[in-house]
XYZ file of C-alpha atoms in Angstrom:
331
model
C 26.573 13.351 -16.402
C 30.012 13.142 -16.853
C 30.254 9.274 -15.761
C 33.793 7.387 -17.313
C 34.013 3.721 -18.329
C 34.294 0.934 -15.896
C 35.673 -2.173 -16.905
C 34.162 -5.816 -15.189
C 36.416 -5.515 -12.572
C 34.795 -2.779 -11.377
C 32.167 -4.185 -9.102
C 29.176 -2.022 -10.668
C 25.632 -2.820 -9.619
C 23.666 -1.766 -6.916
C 23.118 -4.152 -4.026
C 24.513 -1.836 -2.087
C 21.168 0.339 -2.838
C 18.743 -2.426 -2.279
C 20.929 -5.375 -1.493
C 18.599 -8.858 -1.787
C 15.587 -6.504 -3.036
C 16.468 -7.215 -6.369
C 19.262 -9.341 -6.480
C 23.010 -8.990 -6.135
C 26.058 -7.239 -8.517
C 29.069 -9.283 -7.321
C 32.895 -7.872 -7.261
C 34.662 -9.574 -9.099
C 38.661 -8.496 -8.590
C 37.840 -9.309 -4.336
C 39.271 -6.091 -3.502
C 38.624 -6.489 -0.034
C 39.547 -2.746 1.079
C 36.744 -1.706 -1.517
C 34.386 -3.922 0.030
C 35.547 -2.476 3.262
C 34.916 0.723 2.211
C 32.010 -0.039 1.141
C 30.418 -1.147 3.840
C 31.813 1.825 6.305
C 30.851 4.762 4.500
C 27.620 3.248 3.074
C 25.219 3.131 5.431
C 22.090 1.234 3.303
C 20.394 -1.301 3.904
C 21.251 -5.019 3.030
C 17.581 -5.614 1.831
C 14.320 -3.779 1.255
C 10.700 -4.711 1.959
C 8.010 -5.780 -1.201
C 7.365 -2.700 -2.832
C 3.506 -2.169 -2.539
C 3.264 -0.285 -5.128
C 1.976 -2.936 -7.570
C 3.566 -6.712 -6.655
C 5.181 -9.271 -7.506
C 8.453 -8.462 -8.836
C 9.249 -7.360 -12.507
C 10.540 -11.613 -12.721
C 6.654 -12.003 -13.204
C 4.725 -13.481 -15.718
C 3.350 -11.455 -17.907
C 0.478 -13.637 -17.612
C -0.255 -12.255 -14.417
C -1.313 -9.222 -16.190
C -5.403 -10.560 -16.647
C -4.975 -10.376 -12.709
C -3.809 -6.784 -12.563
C -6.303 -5.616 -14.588
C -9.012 -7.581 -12.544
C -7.594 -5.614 -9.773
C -8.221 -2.625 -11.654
C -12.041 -3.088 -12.330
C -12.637 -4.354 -8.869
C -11.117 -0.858 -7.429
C -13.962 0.977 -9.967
C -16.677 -0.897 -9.128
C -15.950 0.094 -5.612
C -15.621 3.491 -6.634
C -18.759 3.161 -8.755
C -20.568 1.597 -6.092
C -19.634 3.187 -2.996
C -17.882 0.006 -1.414
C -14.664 0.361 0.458
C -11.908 -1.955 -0.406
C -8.979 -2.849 2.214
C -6.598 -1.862 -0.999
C -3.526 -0.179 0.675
C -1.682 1.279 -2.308
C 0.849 4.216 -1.837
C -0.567 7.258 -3.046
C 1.909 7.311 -6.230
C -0.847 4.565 -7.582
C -3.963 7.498 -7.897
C -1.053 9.890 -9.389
C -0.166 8.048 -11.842
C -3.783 6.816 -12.764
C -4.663 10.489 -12.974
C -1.513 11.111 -14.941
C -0.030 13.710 -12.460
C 3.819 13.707 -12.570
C 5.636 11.766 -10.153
C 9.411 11.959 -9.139
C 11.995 10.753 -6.601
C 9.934 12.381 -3.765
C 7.274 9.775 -4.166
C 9.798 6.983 -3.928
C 9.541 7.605 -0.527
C 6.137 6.413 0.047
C 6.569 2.965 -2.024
C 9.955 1.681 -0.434
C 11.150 3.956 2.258
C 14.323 2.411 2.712
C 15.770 2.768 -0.500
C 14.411 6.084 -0.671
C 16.389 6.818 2.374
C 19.702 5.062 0.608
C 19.377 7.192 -2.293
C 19.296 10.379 -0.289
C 22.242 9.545 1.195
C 23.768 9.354 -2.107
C 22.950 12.909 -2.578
C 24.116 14.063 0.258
C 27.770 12.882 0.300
C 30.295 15.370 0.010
C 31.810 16.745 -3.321
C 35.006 15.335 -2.917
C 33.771 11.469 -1.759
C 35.794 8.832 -4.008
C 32.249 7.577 -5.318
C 34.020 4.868 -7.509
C 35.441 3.083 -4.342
C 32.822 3.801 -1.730
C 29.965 2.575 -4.050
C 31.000 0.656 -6.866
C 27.656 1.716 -8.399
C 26.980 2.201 -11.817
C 23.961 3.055 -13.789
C 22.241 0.020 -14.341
C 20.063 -2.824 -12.007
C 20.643 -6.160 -11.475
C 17.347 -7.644 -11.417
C 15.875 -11.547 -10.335
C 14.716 -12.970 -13.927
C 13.055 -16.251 -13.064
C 15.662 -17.366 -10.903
C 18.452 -15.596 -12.964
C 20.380 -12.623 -12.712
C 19.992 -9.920 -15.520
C 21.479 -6.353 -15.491
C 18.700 -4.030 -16.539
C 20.618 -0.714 -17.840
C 19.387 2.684 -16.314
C 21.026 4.222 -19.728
C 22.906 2.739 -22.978
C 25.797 0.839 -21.181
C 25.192 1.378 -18.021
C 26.693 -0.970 -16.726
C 30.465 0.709 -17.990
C 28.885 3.807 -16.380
C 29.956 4.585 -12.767
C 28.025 6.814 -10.427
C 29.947 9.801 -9.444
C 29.693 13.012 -7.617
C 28.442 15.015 -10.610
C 26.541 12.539 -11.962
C 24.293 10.925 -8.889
C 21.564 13.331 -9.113
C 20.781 11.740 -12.750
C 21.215 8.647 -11.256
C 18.671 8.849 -8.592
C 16.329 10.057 -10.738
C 16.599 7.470 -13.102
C 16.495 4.669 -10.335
C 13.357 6.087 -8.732
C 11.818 6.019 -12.296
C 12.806 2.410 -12.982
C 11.307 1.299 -9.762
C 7.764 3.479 -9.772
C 7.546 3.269 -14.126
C 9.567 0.484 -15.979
C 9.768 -2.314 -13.747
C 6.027 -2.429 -13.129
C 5.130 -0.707 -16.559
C 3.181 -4.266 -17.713
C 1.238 -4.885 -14.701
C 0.605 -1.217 -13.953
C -1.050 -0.588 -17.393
C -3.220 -3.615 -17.058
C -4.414 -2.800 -13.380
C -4.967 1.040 -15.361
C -6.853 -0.468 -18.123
C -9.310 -2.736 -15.832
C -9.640 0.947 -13.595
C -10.680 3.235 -16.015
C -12.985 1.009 -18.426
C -14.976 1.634 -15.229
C -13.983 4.466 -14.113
C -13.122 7.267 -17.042
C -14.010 10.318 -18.692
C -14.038 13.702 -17.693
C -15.001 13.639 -14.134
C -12.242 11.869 -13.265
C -10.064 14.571 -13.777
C -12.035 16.828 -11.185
C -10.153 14.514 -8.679
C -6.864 14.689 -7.050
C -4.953 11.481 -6.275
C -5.304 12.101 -2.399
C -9.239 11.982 -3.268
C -9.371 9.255 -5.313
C -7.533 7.228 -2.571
C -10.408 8.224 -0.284
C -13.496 7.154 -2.608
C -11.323 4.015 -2.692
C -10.185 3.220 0.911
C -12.465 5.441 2.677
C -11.259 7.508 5.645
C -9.117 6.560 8.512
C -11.049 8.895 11.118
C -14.055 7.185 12.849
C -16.935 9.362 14.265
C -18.697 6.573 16.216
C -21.448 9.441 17.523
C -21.942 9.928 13.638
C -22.512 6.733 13.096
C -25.281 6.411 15.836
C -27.042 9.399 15.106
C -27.587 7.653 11.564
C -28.632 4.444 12.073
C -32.251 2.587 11.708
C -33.735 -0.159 13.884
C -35.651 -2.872 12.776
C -37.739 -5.814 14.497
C -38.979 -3.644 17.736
C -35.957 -1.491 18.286
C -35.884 1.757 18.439
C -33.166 4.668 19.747
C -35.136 4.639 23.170
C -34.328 0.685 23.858
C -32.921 -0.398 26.422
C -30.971 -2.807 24.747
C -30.111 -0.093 22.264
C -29.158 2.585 24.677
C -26.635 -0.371 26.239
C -25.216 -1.791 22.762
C -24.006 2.000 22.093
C -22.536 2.464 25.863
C -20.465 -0.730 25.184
C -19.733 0.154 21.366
C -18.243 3.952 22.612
C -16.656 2.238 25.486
C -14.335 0.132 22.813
C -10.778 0.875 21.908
C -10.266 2.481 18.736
C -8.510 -0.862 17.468
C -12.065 -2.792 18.487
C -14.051 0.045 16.968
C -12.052 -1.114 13.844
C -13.075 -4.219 14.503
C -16.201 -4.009 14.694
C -16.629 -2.102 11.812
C -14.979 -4.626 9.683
C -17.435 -7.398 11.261
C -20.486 -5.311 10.203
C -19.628 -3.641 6.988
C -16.276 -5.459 5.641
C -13.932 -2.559 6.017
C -12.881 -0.875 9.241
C -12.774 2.546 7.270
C -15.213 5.057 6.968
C -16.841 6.310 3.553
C -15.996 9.717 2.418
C -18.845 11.102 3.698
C -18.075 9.347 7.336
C -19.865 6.580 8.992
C -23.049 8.065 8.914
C -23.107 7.131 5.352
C -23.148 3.857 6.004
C -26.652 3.969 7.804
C -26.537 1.233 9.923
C -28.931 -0.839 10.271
C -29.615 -2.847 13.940
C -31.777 -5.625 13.667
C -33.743 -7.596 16.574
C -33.008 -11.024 17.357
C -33.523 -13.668 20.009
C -34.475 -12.616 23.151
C -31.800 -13.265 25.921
C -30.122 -15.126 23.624
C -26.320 -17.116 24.112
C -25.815 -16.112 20.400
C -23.553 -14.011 19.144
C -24.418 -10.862 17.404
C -24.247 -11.701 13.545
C -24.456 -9.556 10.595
C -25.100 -9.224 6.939
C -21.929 -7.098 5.932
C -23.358 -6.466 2.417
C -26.362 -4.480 3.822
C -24.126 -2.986 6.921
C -27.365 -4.871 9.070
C -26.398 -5.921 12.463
C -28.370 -8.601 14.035
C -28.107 -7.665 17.680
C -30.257 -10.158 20.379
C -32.044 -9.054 22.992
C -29.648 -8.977 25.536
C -30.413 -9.027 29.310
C -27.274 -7.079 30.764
C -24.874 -4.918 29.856
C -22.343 -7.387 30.839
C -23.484 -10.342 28.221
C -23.852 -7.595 25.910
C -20.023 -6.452 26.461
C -18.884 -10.166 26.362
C -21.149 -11.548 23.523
C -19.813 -8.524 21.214
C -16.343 -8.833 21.935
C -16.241 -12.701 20.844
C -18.095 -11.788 17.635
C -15.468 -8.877 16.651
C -12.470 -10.983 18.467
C -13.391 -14.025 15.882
C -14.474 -12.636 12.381
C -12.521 -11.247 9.327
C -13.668 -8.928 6.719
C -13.421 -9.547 3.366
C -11.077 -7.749 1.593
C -7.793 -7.916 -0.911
C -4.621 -8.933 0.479
């Protein structure tokens, strides 16, 4: 663009992007009408969530990297395996892990917020004094183990202000810092753990909206799928009694208990790509009449479902099981 030189007392920085996010670019001639200006006409917020795309910060350790890329193989031996994994990455992760192209548009999906700031940026008017209602220039002020260091978006940023004909480059360079170079080390270890499982050709049959799916599973339930699918062990059979009651109370649940439960008997409260009836369930017979709780054996997706005598012990033994229990999964 056609951005001028900025001396120190020009307040660059960009906290008014992603304020405590990534640190703070302080003014330092305390022109207090700038700051006022700043602060009318720039409607962004003060801070911004984690990004999810692939924490912690770019402050990290590099020795963190062995955990990325444990990350990684985990995510393709679930893949390789057919296990869903509570691993809620933005869909920007499976594009770049496929090597599509990615751009500002998918900033939206990692940190909405700044995405929002930036558009806002683009969509001031022509003639907007840039210089005094942003005192941005192109470079990041970033939290380096507990100190402040200007990363530069281009050679001297930081003497580079943002202006009306240059903001479009500047966007796109800030959405590429935060979704490339500030998680470039831990990205390409969670990519190398990923594809020394899963690689070669076939993987390029997939689109990253797919791979998500072999990964998290899908969000829809079909509870009538997952009945029509599943076995019965120990004297059960489809015909039970007990069986014909456990499904009345399991279609009678919310769809936030349905979650539940599926989390207490598989792990996951998402369905394989296929749907649930791919995870032929498998109800087991226990106690008679029992004051146990249903338990199960989440690796094999086997229930182990007593005998119950009504439908109301049934209804109040399952809810305390799915009320108290917690899948395993990767926070």
């Amino acid at each position: 663009g056609d951005g001028t030189n900025r001396n120190n007392e020009g307040g660059g920085g960009v906290d008014g992007i992603i304020g405590g996010g990534y640190g703070n670019n302080n003014n330092n001639n305390n022109n207090a009408g700038k700051k006022e200006r700043k602060k009318k006409k720039n409607n962004i917020p003060k801070k911004s969530s984690p990004s999810p795309l692939l924490p912690p910060p770019p402050s990290s350790s590099s020795a963190l990297s062995e955990d990325f890329r444990l990350i990684g193989i985990i995510a393709g031996l679930a893949i390789y395996n057919g296990v869903i994994l509570d691993l809620h990455f933005p869909p920007v992760v499976y594009k770049k892990l496929l090597g599509e192209s990615i751009g500002f548009a998918d900033l939206a999906d990692v940190s909405p917020s700044i995405h929002r700031s930036l558009e806002s940026i683009l969509a001031m008017p022509e003639d907007t004094d840039f210089e005094n209602a942003l005192c941005l220039t192109f470079s990041v002020d970033v939290d380096h183990f507990g100190k402040s260091k200007s990363v530069d978006l281009v050679p001297n940023g930081s003497e580079i202000a943002v202006t009306a004909a240059n903001r479009q480059l500047y966007v796109d360079l800030y959405a590429k810092w935060i979704l490339v170079d500030s998680i470039a080390l831990h990205f390409d270890a969670f990519a190398r753990g990923f594809l020394a499982i899963c690689s070669g050709p076939a993987l390029g049959l997939f689109r990253a909206e797919e791979l998500e799916l072999l990964v998290v599973g899908l969000p829809h339930l079909d509870f009538k799928a997952l009945e029509k699918a599943a076995a019965y062990e120990g004297g059960y059979h489809a015909d039970h009694p007990t069986i014909r009651t456990f499904w009345k109370v399991l279609h009678g649940m919310q769809v936030d208990e349905k979650r539940k439960f599926l989390t207490f008997v598989t792990g996951s409260d998402r369905a394989p790509v296929r749907g649930l009836a791919a995870l032929k369930l498998t109800v087991q017979r226990g106690e008679p009449d029992s004051d146990r709780l249903p338990s199960a054996h989440t690796c094999f997706n086997v229930l182990l479902l007593p005998d119950y005598a009504s439908e109301s012990k049934m209804r109040e033994k399952m809810f305390l099981a799915i009320q108290n229990t917690q899948g395993f999964g990767l926070k």
